[in-house]
C-alpha positions as MATLAB code, in Angstrom:
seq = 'XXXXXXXXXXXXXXXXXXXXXXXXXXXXXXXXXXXXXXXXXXXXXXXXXXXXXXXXXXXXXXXXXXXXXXXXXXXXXXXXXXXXXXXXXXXXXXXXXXXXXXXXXXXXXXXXXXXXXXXXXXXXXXXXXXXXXXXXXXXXXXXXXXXXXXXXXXXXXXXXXXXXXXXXXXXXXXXXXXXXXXXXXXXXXXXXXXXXXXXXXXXXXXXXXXXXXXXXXXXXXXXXXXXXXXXXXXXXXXXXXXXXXXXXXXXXXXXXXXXXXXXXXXXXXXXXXXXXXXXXXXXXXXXXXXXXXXXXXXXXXXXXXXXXXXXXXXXXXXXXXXXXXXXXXXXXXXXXXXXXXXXXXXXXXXXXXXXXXXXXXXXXXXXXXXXXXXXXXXXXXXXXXXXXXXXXXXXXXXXXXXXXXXXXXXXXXXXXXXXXXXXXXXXXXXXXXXXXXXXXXXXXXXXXXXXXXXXXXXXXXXXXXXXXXXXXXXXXXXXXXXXXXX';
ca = [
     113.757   92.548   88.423;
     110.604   92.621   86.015;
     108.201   90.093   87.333;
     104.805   89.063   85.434;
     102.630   89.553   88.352;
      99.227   88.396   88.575;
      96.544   89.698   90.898;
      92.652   88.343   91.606;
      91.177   91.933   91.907;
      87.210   91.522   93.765;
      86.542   94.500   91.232;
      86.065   92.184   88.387;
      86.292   88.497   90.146;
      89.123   87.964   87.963;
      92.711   87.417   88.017;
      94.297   90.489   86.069;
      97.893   91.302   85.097;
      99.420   93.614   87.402;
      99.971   97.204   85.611;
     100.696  100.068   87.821;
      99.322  103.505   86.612;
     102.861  104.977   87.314;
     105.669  102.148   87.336;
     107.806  101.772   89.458;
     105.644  103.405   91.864;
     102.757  101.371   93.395;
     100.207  102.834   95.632;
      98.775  100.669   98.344;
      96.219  101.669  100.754;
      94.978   99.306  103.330;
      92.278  100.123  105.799;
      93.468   99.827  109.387;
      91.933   98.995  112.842;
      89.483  100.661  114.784;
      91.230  101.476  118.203;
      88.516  100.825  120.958;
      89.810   97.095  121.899;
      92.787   94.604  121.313;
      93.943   93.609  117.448;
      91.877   90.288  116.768;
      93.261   87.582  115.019;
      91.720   88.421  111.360;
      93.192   92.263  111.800;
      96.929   89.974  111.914;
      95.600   87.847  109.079;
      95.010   90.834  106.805;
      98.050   92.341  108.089;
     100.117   89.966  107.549;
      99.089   89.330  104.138;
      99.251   92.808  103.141;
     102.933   92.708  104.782;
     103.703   89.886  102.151;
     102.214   91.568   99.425;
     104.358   94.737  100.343;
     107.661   92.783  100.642;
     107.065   90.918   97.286;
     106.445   94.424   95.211;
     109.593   96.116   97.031;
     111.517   92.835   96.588;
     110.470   92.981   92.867;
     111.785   96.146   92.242;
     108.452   98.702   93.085;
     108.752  101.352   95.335;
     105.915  100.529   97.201;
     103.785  103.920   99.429;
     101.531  101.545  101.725;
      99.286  103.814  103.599;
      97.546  102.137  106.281;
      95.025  104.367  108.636;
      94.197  104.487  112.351;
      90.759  104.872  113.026;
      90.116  106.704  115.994;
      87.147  108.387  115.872;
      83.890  107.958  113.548;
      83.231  104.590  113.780;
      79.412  103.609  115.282;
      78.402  100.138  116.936;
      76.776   98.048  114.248;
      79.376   99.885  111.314;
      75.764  102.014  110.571;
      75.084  105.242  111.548;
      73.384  104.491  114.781;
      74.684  103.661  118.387;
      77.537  104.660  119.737;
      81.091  105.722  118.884;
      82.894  102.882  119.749;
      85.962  104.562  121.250;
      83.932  107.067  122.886;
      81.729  104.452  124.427;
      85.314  102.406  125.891;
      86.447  105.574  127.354;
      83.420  106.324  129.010;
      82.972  102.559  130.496;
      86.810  103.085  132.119;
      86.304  106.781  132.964;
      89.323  108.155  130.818;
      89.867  110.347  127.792;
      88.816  108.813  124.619;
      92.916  109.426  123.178;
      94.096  107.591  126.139;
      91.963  104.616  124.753;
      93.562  105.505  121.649;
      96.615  105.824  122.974;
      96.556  102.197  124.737;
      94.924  100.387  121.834;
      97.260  101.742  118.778;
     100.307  100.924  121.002;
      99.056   97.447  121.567;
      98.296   96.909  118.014;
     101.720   98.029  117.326;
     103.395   95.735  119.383;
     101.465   92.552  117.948;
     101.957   93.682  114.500;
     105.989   93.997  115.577;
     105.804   90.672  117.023;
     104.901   89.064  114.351;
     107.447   91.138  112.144;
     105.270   93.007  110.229;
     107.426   96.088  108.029;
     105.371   99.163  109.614;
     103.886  101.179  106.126;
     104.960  104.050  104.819;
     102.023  106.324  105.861;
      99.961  105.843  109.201;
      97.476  108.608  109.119;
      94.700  109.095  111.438;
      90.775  109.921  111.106;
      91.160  112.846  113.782;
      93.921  113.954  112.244;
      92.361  114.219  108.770;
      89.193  115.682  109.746;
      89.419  119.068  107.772;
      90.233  116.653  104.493;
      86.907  115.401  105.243;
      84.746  118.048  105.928;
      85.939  119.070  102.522;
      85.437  115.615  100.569;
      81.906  116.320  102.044;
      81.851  119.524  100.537;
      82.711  118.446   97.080;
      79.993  115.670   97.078;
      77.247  118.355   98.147;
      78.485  120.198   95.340;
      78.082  117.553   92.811;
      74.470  117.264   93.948;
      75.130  113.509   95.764;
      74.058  113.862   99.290;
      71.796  116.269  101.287;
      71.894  118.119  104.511;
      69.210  117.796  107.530;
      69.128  118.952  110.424;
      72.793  119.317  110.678;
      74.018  115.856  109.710;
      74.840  114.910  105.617;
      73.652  111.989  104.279;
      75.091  110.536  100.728;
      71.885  110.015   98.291;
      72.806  106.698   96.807;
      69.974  106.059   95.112;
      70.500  109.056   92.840;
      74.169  108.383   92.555;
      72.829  104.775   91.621;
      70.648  106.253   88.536;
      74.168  107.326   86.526;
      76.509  104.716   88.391;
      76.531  101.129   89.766;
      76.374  101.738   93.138;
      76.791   97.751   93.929;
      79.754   97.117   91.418;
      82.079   96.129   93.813;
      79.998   93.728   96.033;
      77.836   92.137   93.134;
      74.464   93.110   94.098;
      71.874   95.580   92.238;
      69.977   98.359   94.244;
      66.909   96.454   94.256;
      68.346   93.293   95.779;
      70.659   95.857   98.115;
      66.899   97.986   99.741;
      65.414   94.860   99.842;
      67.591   93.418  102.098;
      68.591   96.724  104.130;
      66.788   96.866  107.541;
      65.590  100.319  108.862;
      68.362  102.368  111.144;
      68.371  104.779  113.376;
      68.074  108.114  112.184;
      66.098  106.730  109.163;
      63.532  109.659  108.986;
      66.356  112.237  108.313;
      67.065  109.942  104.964;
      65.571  109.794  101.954;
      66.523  106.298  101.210;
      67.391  103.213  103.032;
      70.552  102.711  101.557;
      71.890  106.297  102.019;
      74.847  106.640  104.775;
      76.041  109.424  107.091;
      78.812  111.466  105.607;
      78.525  113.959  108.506;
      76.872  113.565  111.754;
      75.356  115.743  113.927;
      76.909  115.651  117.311;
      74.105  114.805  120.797;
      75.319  117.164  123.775;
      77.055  114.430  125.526;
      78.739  113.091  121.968;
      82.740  113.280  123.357;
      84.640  113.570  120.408;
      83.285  116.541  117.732;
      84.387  119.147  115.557;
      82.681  122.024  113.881;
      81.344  121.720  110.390;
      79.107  124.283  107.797;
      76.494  122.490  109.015;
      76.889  122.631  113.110;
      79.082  120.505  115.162;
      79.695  116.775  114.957;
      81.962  114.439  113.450;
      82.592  112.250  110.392;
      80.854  108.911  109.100;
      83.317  105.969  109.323;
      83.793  105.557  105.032;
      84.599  109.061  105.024;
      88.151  108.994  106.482;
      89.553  106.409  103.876;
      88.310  107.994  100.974;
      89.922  111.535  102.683;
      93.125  109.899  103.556;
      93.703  107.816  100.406;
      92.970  111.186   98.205;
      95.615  113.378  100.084;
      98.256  110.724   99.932;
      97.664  108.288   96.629;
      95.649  110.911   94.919;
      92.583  110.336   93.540;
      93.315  107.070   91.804;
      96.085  104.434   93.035;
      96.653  100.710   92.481;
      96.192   98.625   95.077;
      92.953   99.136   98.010;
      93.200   96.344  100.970;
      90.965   95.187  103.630;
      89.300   91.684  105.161;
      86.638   90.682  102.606;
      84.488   92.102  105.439;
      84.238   95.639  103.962;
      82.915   94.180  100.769;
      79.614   94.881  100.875;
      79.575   98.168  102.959;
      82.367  100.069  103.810;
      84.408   99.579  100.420;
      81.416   99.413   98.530;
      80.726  103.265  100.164;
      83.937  104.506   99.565;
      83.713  103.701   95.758;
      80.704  105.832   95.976;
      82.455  108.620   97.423;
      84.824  108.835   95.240;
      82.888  108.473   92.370;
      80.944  110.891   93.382;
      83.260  113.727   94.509;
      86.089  113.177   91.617;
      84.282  110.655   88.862;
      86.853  108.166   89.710;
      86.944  104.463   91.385;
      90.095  105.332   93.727;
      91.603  101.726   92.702;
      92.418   99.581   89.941;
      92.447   96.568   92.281;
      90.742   95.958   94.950;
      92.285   92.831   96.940;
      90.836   91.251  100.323;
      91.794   88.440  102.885;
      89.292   85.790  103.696;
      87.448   85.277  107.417;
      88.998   82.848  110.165;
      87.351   79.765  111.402;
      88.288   77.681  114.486;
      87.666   73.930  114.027;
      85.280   74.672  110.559;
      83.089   77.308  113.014;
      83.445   81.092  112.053;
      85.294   82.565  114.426;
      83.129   85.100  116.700;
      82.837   86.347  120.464;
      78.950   85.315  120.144;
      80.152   81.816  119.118;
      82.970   81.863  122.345;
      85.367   80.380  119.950;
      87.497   83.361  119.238;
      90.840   84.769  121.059;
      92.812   87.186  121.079;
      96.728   87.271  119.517;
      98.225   87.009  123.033;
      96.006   84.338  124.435;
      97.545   82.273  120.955;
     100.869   82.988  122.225;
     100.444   81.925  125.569;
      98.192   79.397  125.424;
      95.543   80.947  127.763;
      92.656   79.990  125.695;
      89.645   77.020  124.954;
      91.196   76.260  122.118;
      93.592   74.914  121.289;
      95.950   72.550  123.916;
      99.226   75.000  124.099;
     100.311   78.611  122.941;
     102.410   79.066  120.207;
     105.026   81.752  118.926;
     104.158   84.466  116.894;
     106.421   82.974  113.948;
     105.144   80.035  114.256;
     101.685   81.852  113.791;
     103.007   83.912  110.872;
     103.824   80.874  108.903;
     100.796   79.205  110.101;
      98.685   82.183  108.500;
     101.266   82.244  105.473;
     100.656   78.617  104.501;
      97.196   79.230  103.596;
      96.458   81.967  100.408;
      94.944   84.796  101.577;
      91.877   84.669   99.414;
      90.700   81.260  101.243;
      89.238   80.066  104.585;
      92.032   79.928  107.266;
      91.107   77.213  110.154;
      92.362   77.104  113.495;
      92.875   74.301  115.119;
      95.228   72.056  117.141;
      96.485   69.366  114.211;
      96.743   72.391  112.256;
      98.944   74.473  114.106;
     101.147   71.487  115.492;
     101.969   70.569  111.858;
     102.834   74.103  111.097;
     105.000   73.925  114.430;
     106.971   71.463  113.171;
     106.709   72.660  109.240;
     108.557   75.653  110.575;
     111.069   74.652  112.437;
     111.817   72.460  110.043;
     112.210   74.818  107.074;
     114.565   76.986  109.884;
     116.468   74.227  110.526;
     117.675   73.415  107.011;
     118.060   77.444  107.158;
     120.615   77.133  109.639;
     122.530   74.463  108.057;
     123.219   76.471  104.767;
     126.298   78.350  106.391;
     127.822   74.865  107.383;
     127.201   73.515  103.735;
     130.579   72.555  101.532;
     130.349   72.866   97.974;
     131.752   70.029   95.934;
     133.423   69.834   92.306;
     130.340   68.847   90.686;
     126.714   68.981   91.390;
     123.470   66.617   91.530;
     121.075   69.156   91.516;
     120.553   72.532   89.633;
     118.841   75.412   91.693;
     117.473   77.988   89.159;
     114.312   76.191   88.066;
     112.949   75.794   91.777;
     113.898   79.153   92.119;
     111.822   80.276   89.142;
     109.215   78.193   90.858;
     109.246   80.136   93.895;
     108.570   83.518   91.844;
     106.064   81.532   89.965;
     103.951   80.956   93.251;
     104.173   84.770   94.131;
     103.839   85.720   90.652;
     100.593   84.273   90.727;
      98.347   85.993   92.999;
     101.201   85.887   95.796;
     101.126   82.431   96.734;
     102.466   81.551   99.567;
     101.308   78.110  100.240;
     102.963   77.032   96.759;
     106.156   79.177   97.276;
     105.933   77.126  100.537;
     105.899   73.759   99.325;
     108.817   75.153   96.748;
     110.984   76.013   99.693;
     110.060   72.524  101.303;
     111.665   71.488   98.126;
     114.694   73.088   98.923;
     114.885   71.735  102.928;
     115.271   68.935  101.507;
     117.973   69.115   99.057;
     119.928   71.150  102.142;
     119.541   68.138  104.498;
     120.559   65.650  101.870;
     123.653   67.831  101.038;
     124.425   68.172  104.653;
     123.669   63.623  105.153;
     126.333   63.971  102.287;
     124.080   61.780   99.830;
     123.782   64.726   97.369;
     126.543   66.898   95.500;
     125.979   70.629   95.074;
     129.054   72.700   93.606;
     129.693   76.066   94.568;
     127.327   78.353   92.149;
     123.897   76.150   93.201;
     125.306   76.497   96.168;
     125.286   79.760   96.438;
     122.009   80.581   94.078;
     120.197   78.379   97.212;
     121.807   80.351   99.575;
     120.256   83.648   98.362;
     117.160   81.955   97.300;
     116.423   80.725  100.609;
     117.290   84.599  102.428;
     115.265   86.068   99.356;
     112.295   84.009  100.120;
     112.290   82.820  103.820;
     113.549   86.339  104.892;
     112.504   89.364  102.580;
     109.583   88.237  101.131;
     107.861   85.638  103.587;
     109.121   87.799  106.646;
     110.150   84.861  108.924;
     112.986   84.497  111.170;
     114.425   82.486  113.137;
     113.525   82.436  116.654;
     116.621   80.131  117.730;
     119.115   82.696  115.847;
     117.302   85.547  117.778;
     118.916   84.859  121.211;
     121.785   85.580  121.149;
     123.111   83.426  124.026;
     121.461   80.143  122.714;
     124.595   78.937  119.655;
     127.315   79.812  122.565;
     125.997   77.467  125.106;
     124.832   74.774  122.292;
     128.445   75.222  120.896;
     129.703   74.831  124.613;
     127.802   71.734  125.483;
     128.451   70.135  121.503;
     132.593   70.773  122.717;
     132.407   68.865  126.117;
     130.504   65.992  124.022;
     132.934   66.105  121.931;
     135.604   65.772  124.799;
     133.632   62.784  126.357;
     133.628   60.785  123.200;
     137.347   61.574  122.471;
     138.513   60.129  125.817;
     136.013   57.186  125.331;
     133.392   57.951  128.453;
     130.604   57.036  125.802;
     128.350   57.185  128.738;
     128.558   61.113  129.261;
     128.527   61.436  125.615;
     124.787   59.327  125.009;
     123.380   61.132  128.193;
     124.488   64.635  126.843;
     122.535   63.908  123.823;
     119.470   62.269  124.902;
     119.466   64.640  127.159;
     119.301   67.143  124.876;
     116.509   65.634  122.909;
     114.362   65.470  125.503;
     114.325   69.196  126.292;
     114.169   69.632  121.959;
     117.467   69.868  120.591;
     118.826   67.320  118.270;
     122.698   66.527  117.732;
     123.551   65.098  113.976;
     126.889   63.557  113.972;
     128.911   63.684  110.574;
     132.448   63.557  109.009;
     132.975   67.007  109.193;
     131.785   67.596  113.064;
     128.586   67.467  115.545;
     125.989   70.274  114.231;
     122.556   70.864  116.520;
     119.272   71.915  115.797;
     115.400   73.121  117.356;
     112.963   70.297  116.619;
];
């Protein structure tokens, strides 16, 4: 299903026409977490919108190789080349092995991601297992005369790579702005410049995790691993290179360097990234004592915000803002997406129930071109959202009986609704998901039913409002009693 797809790429702060290099293959690589703590909320933002992203392409008709690493080793406090490893410095504060802290943290991330029904990608490679790519990456870039060896660490000379290259194309800035505004690091009198960053680092004595290199024993700089990973399994140029707009100005901005540098080509043709979380119009941050963790959302064991909420609930909360702005947490906020979503599950759930009549009111392919409009444009969601609003309420007005829908809109809603709710916006429905729940409802609905047919109107009112009060609601019609969540 050919789809005019159009993407805002941070390359060239425009929206471009999507062309893959070799339709209908797309190659998507998104960096991945560090693995020294718990996934924080703007790891599921990014995730989540690179999930949607992933289901629209496959739903499209692209076969779709998301790679997505795990980065266990390599990564320094501060994202420089000082400090600690931050693994390595977790394993050492709780006295175990730095893979068991690897081990803990990549199963927990798994298990959030899963919660909030993420599709796992195609390709989850790690740093430490991908270290011998990157000692030669390193290789290829001393060979092209782009970084320098002291001491037995490898530093990438970006000033000289700057001279033939923009070195700031992807974050904006020129060199002179970038050294002005660079403070000195650690390690600085190894380096020729300020801007120039650790490729390979020389390992201390007590430095836990290390390998040996052609120039002594350490391990890898943190930008190395993606530019490594992405090469061995998109090749040396792809389509599509994710992250949280975070990496801009370092991390991305270093890989482009890399790669540049050891193969003369920017990896990607677009470069897409998720915007930063605020709580209440604050940034969200640990120094700020405003942020929490995905769990403490779904409990409700935080500071924030006055109850927990479920991870679908989340999903769509996250999915009803576009990816590229500002996402704010708060409590009117996520009580209107509360009831948003059950809402747009509830008309789900009626669809099966709906009867088609012999002529119809209302004609179902234009909002569904709508809905691929919204996705088509930059992927979305918030539009597609208010599209599929559109279509709640034609359901419920079908269902109240004042609207006529014959059998082919009927069914066109039908699949739009799975298409979109399901495949592509990734949300189910948490009342469907137990199993138990529609045979007790159905039970309970019966004996009402039984009370009203033998007149005891009494058993019948209290079985409802009793109902309501604990958040179903009964709707009485024609053709039978039906329930719903509110």
């Amino acid at each position: 299903m050919e789809q005019n797809i159009f993407v805002y790429n941070t390359l060239t702060r425009t929206k471009e026409a999507f062309k893959p290099l070799n339709p209908p293959h797309v190659g998507m690589y998104v960096c991945g977490p560090t693995v020294y703590s718990d996934a924080h909320m703007g790891n599921c933002r990014t995730y989540i919108s690179f999930d949607l992203i992933f289901r629209y392409l496959n739903h499209v008709g692209y076969k779709v190789r998301y790679v997505r690493n795990i980065t266990d080793a390599g990564h320094l406090e501060g994202d420089a080349d000082e400090g600690d490893d931050k693994i390595a410095k977790k394993a050492k504060l709780e006295k175990l092995e730095p893979m068991e802290i690897v081990q803990r943290y990549t199963v927990g991330f798994h298990d959030v991601m899963k919660l909030l029904n993420t599709l796992p990608p195609s390709i989850e490679p790690t740093a430490t297992g991908h270290v011998i790519e990157q000692i030669e990456l390193v290789k290829e870039i001393l060979n092209r005369g782009y970084a320098y060896e002291v001491n037995g660490s490898v530093y990438f000379d970006v000033e000289k790579y700057n001279a033939t290259q923009d070195y700031g194309v992807l974050n904006g800035r020129n060199l002179e702005d970038l050294l002005n505004n660079t403070r000195n690091l650690g390690g600085q009198d190894e380096k020729r410049g300020k801007l120039d960053f650790a490729l390979w680092i020389k390992a201390k004595p007590e430095h836990l995790m290390k390998w040996p290199s052609p120039w002594g024993v350490g391990f890898p700089g943190w930008h190395l691993e993606c530019s490594a990973m992405s090469n061995k399994y998109l090749g040396h140029q792809f389509d599509i290179h994710g992250g949280g707009i975070d990496l801009v100005p370092t991390h991305h901005t270093n890989e482009i360097a890399q790669n540049v540098a050891s193969c003369g080509h920017n990896p990607a043709t677009y470069w897409i990234h998720t915007n930063m979380l605020t709580v209440n119009g604050q940034k969200m941050s640990k120094s700020l004592g405003n942020s929490f963790l995905p769990h403490e959302l779904f409990s409700g064991d935080n500071k924030i915000l006055s109850k927990g909420y479920s991870p679908m609930t989340v999903r769509f909360f996250m999915l009803q803002a576009h990816y590229r702005s500002t996402l704010d947490f708060g409590n009117d906020a996520m009580e209107a997406s509360e009831k948003g979503f059950k809402r747009l599950m509830n008309a789900f759930s009626l669809l099966d129930g709906l009867k088609a009549s012999a002529t119809t009111e209302v004609e179902i392919a234009p909002l569904r071109q709508r809905c691929y409009d919204a996705m088509n444009d930059d992927f979305n969601s918030p539009v597609l959202i208010a599209e599929l609003f559109e279509a709640t309420r034609i359901i419920n007005s079908v269902h109240d009986g004042k609207l006529k829908i014959d059998a082919d809109n009927l069914q066109q809603l039908k699949d739009m609704m799975q298409v979109f709710i399901v495949d592509v916006l990734g949300l189910q429905n948490e009342v469907a998901a137990n199993d138990d729940l529609p045979k007790v409802m159905d039970m309970i609905v019966n004996l009402r039913g039984e009370a009203k047919k033998n007149s005891d109107y009494a058993t019948s009112d209290k079985i409802r409002d009793g109902l309501q009060k604990i958040g179903f609601q009964l709707k009485d019609s024609k053709d039978g009693t039906t329930w719903n969540k509110m």
